[in-house]
Short mmCIF file of C-alpha atoms in Angstrom, two decimals:
data_model
loop_
_atom_site.label_atom_id
_atom_site.label_comp_id
_atom_site.label_asym_id
_atom_site.label_seq_id
_atom_site.Cartn_x
_atom_site.Cartn_y
_atom_site.Cartn_z
CA MET J 1 38.89 25.02 -17.00
CA ALA J 2 38.32 25.93 -20.65
CA GLU J 3 41.20 25.36 -23.08
CA LEU J 4 41.81 27.22 -26.34
CA LYS J 5 42.86 24.40 -28.67
CA ASN J 6 43.33 26.49 -31.80
CA ARG J 7 44.07 30.17 -31.26
CA PHE J 8 43.44 30.99 -34.89
CA PHE J 9 40.11 29.28 -35.31
CA GLY J 10 38.92 29.54 -31.71
CA GLU J 11 38.16 25.91 -30.88
CA VAL J 12 37.32 25.89 -27.18
CA THR J 13 36.58 22.88 -24.96
CA GLY J 14 35.94 22.49 -21.25
CA ALA J 15 34.12 24.73 -18.83
CA PHE J 16 34.43 28.29 -17.66
CA GLY J 17 32.26 29.11 -14.69
CA ASP J 18 28.82 27.68 -15.38
CA VAL J 19 29.35 27.67 -19.18
CA VAL J 20 30.40 24.43 -20.91
CA TYR J 21 32.18 24.52 -24.29
CA ARG J 22 32.16 21.70 -26.83
CA VAL J 23 33.42 21.31 -30.41
CA ARG J 24 31.35 19.22 -32.80
CA LYS J 25 32.21 18.89 -36.48
CA GLY J 26 34.41 21.96 -36.32
CA LYS J 27 31.77 24.15 -34.68
CA ASN J 28 31.75 25.57 -31.18
CA PHE J 29 28.76 24.86 -28.95
CA THR J 30 28.06 26.29 -25.54
CA ALA J 31 25.70 25.19 -22.82
CA ARG J 32 24.98 26.34 -19.32
CA LYS J 33 25.32 24.02 -16.35
CA PRO J 34 22.05 23.46 -14.49
CA LYS J 35 21.74 25.30 -11.25
CA GLN J 36 22.00 23.14 -8.18
CA TYR J 37 18.62 21.57 -7.42
CA LYS J 38 17.13 22.57 -4.13
CA LYS J 39 14.35 20.56 -2.55
CA GLN J 40 11.13 22.41 -2.08
CA GLN J 41 10.07 22.80 1.51
CA THR J 42 6.58 24.16 1.01
CA GLU J 43 3.73 22.66 2.99
CA GLN J 44 2.15 21.24 -0.17
CA TYR J 45 5.44 19.63 -1.22
CA ILE J 46 5.86 17.99 2.18
CA LYS J 47 2.29 16.68 2.06
CA ARG J 48 2.79 15.23 -1.43
CA THR J 49 6.06 13.62 -0.40
CA ASN J 50 4.54 12.04 2.71
CA THR J 51 1.55 10.79 0.73
CA PHE J 52 3.82 9.32 -1.94
CA ARG J 53 5.87 7.43 0.63
CA MET J 54 2.79 6.03 2.33
CA SER J 55 1.21 5.13 -1.02
CA ILE J 56 4.28 3.20 -2.16
CA LYS J 57 4.39 1.13 1.03
CA LEU J 58 0.65 0.45 1.05
CA SER J 59 0.47 -0.39 -2.66
CA SER J 60 3.43 -2.75 -2.39
CA MET J 61 1.89 -4.48 0.63
CA ILE J 62 -1.51 -5.02 -1.02
CA ASN J 63 0.05 -6.05 -4.33
CA SER J 64 2.19 -8.68 -2.58
CA VAL J 65 -0.90 -10.69 -1.58
CA PRO J 66 -1.58 -13.04 -4.54
CA GLU J 67 -5.36 -13.10 -4.07
CA LEU J 68 -5.65 -9.31 -3.90
CA HIS J 69 -3.30 -8.89 -6.85
CA ASN J 70 -5.39 -11.24 -9.00
CA PHE J 71 -8.73 -9.72 -8.00
CA LEU J 72 -7.40 -6.26 -8.83
CA LYS J 73 -5.96 -7.50 -12.10
CA THR J 74 -9.35 -8.78 -13.25
CA GLY J 75 -11.44 -6.10 -11.56
CA ILE J 76 -9.91 -2.82 -12.68
CA VAL J 77 -11.05 -1.36 -15.99
CA THR J 78 -7.98 0.75 -16.75
CA ASN J 79 -4.85 -0.36 -18.59
CA GLN J 80 -2.82 0.00 -15.42
CA SER J 81 -1.18 -2.86 -13.59
CA PRO J 82 -2.59 -3.61 -10.11
CA TYR J 83 0.37 -1.84 -8.52
CA GLU J 84 0.01 1.24 -10.74
CA TYR J 85 -3.73 1.31 -10.04
CA LEU J 86 -3.17 1.11 -6.28
CA LEU J 87 -0.49 3.78 -6.35
CA SER J 88 -2.62 6.17 -8.40
CA ARG J 89 -5.69 5.57 -6.27
CA SER J 90 -3.87 5.89 -2.96
CA MET J 91 -2.09 9.08 -4.01
CA LYS J 92 -5.53 10.65 -4.37
CA GLY J 93 -7.29 8.90 -1.50
CA LEU J 94 -4.57 9.37 1.11
CA PHE J 95 -3.52 12.93 0.33
CA ASN J 96 -3.21 14.99 3.50
CA LYS J 97 -4.08 11.96 5.67
CA SER J 98 -1.97 10.38 8.37
CA SER J 99 -3.34 6.84 8.01
CA ILE J 100 -4.95 4.43 5.54
CA GLU J 101 -8.28 4.56 7.38
CA ARG J 102 -11.21 3.87 5.00
CA PHE J 103 -8.92 3.02 2.06
CA PRO J 104 -10.28 -0.07 0.20
CA ILE J 105 -7.89 -2.95 -0.45
CA THR J 106 -10.19 -4.69 -2.96
CA PRO J 107 -11.99 -3.62 -6.14
CA GLU J 108 -15.59 -2.50 -5.92
CA LYS J 109 -18.60 -4.82 -5.91
CA GLY J 110 -17.50 -7.26 -3.22
CA PHE J 111 -20.08 -8.94 -1.00
CA GLY J 112 -21.09 -7.19 2.21
CA VAL J 113 -20.06 -8.27 5.70
CA GLU J 114 -20.68 -6.93 9.19
CA ILE J 115 -18.27 -7.19 12.11
CA ASP J 116 -19.63 -8.56 15.37
CA GLU J 117 -16.44 -8.17 17.42
CA THR J 118 -12.71 -7.55 17.03
CA LEU J 119 -10.25 -8.62 19.74
CA PHE J 120 -6.51 -8.10 20.06
CA ASP J 121 -4.43 -9.18 23.06
CA GLY J 122 -1.00 -8.36 21.70
CA LYS J 123 -0.43 -11.88 20.38
CA LEU J 124 -3.67 -12.88 18.68
CA LEU J 125 -6.02 -10.88 16.45
CA THR J 126 -9.58 -12.22 16.27
CA PHE J 127 -12.43 -11.16 13.99
CA ARG J 128 -15.98 -12.36 14.58
CA ILE J 129 -18.24 -11.75 11.60
CA LYS J 130 -22.02 -11.84 11.69
CA PRO J 131 -23.76 -14.44 9.50
CA LEU J 132 -23.54 -13.53 5.83
CA LEU J 133 -26.73 -12.22 4.29
CA SER J 134 -28.47 -13.94 1.40
CA SER J 135 -27.60 -10.86 -0.65
CA SER J 136 -23.94 -11.90 -0.47
CA MET J 137 -24.81 -14.57 -3.07
CA ILE J 138 -22.40 -17.09 -1.52
CA ASP J 139 -22.85 -20.47 -3.20
CA THR J 140 -21.90 -22.96 -0.49
CA SER J 141 -22.01 -25.83 -2.97
CA ILE J 142 -18.90 -24.31 -4.57
CA GLU J 143 -17.51 -21.82 -2.04
CA LYS J 144 -16.36 -24.17 0.67
CA LYS J 145 -13.79 -22.15 2.59
CA PHE J 146 -13.29 -18.65 3.97
CA LYS J 147 -10.13 -16.74 4.82
CA LEU J 148 -9.59 -13.25 6.23
CA ILE J 149 -6.70 -11.11 4.99
CA SER J 150 -5.70 -7.92 6.81
CA ILE J 151 -3.41 -5.03 5.92
CA ILE J 152 -2.43 -3.28 9.16
CA GLN J 153 -0.94 0.16 9.61
CA ALA J 154 0.49 0.72 13.07
CA ILE J 155 0.49 4.44 13.92
CA GLU J 156 1.17 6.77 16.88
CA PRO J 157 4.63 5.51 17.88
CA ASN J 158 5.72 5.38 21.51
CA THR J 159 8.77 7.56 20.88
CA GLU J 160 9.86 10.14 18.34
CA ILE J 161 12.77 7.98 17.20
CA ASP J 162 10.40 5.30 15.88
CA ALA J 163 9.02 5.55 12.34
CA PRO J 164 5.70 7.45 12.21
CA TYR J 165 3.99 4.27 10.97
CA SER J 166 4.70 0.71 9.90
CA PHE J 167 2.81 -1.78 7.73
CA LEU J 168 2.27 -5.50 8.12
CA LYS J 169 -0.08 -8.08 6.68
CA LEU J 170 -1.82 -10.98 8.38
CA GLN J 171 -3.85 -13.91 7.08
CA SER J 172 -6.04 -16.35 8.94
CA GLU J 173 -6.18 -20.05 8.27
CA SER J 174 -8.98 -21.15 5.95
CA ILE J 175 -12.13 -22.13 7.81
CA VAL J 176 -15.16 -24.17 6.78
CA SER J 177 -18.40 -22.73 8.06
CA SER J 178 -22.04 -22.19 7.25
CA VAL J 179 -23.18 -18.76 6.10
CA GLU J 180 -25.95 -19.03 8.68
CA ASP J 181 -23.39 -19.00 11.51
CA ASN J 182 -20.95 -16.42 12.77
CA LEU J 183 -17.54 -16.62 11.13
CA GLU J 184 -14.54 -16.44 13.45
CA PHE J 185 -11.05 -15.76 12.13
CA THR J 186 -7.92 -15.80 14.28
CA MET J 187 -4.46 -14.63 13.28
CA ASN J 188 -1.36 -15.34 15.34
CA LEU J 189 1.34 -12.68 15.25
CA SER J 190 4.92 -13.74 14.70
CA THR J 191 7.57 -12.59 17.17
CA ALA J 192 8.70 -9.90 14.71
CA ASP J 193 5.11 -8.69 14.21
CA LYS J 194 4.51 -8.53 17.97
CA GLN J 195 7.67 -6.52 18.50
CA LEU J 196 6.67 -4.14 15.72
CA MET J 197 3.14 -3.66 17.05
CA GLU J 198 4.47 -2.94 20.54
CA LEU J 199 6.17 0.19 19.21
CA TYR J 200 2.79 1.79 18.39
CA ASN J 201 -0.45 2.67 20.14
CA THR J 202 -3.06 2.54 17.37
CA TYR J 203 -3.71 -0.04 14.66
CA VAL J 204 -5.67 0.77 11.51
CA ILE J 205 -6.83 -2.55 10.04
CA ASN J 206 -8.30 -2.91 6.54
CA SER J 207 -9.45 -6.45 5.83
CA THR J 208 -11.35 -8.60 3.36
CA ILE J 209 -12.84 -12.08 3.41
CA ILE J 210 -11.96 -14.36 0.49
CA THR J 211 -14.00 -17.43 -0.47
CA TYR J 212 -12.35 -20.53 -1.96
CA ASP J 213 -13.41 -23.74 -3.60
CA GLU J 214 -12.38 -27.14 -2.24
CA ASN J 215 -9.11 -26.90 -4.19
CA ASP J 216 -8.23 -23.54 -2.59
CA ASN J 217 -8.90 -21.49 -5.70
CA PRO J 218 -10.05 -17.97 -4.71
CA LEU J 219 -13.56 -17.16 -5.94
CA LYS J 220 -15.02 -14.02 -4.35
CA TYR J 221 -14.03 -11.21 -2.02
CA SER J 222 -15.91 -9.04 0.42
CA ASN J 223 -15.95 -5.28 0.52
CA THR J 224 -13.15 -3.91 2.69
CA ILE J 225 -13.77 -4.22 6.44
CA TYR J 226 -12.50 -1.21 8.40
CA THR J 227 -11.38 -1.47 12.01
CA THR J 228 -9.26 0.69 14.32
CA ILE J 229 -7.91 -0.68 17.60
CA GLN J 230 -6.28 1.25 20.44
CA LYS J 231 -3.59 -0.48 22.46
CA THR J 232 -4.67 -0.99 26.06
#
């Protein structure tokens, strides 16, 4: 409610309808209240919102892995932080998509790998990698250990009340192996991870192999390995 404070000089304060009155240094000022904001419900708006939500979750998950964070920090050429870089990149790369399929979790110029077999029995996730090529430039005199890191997006929920997707990350134990032999990585799921995975029917898995020296300092990373598994 507006109030006339001085009927001779017309000093008015308060609000009348959507008009706000203020007195500053003896002068009257008026402003209009903003109209109530209404969320857009256009198809494009919904797509952008869904992409933004997925991008935030994915970027946070990748950025939370110290090795991936550090490789991104040294590998990106922009002035962005690793998280900002991931968010910007995923907003473009995931627009109008329902999963993170084919989205890289490492910078460019990693060494190449080829999957021989991927197995999942509900409790254990196993990756078998073919022998690394000489073009991978792995120096076994320095790079003594290998580890596989996976970012998993579980999609296609069993029921409509479940979230449309969920993210989790898995890491294998470090292994010592020759580049001439197959590399086998196994990752045990925790009870919470198993319960989460059971709610969904499809698993989009984006992984990378990290090499380490004998003191467990990360040295190199592979290009992202893409795998999709259907629950049987």
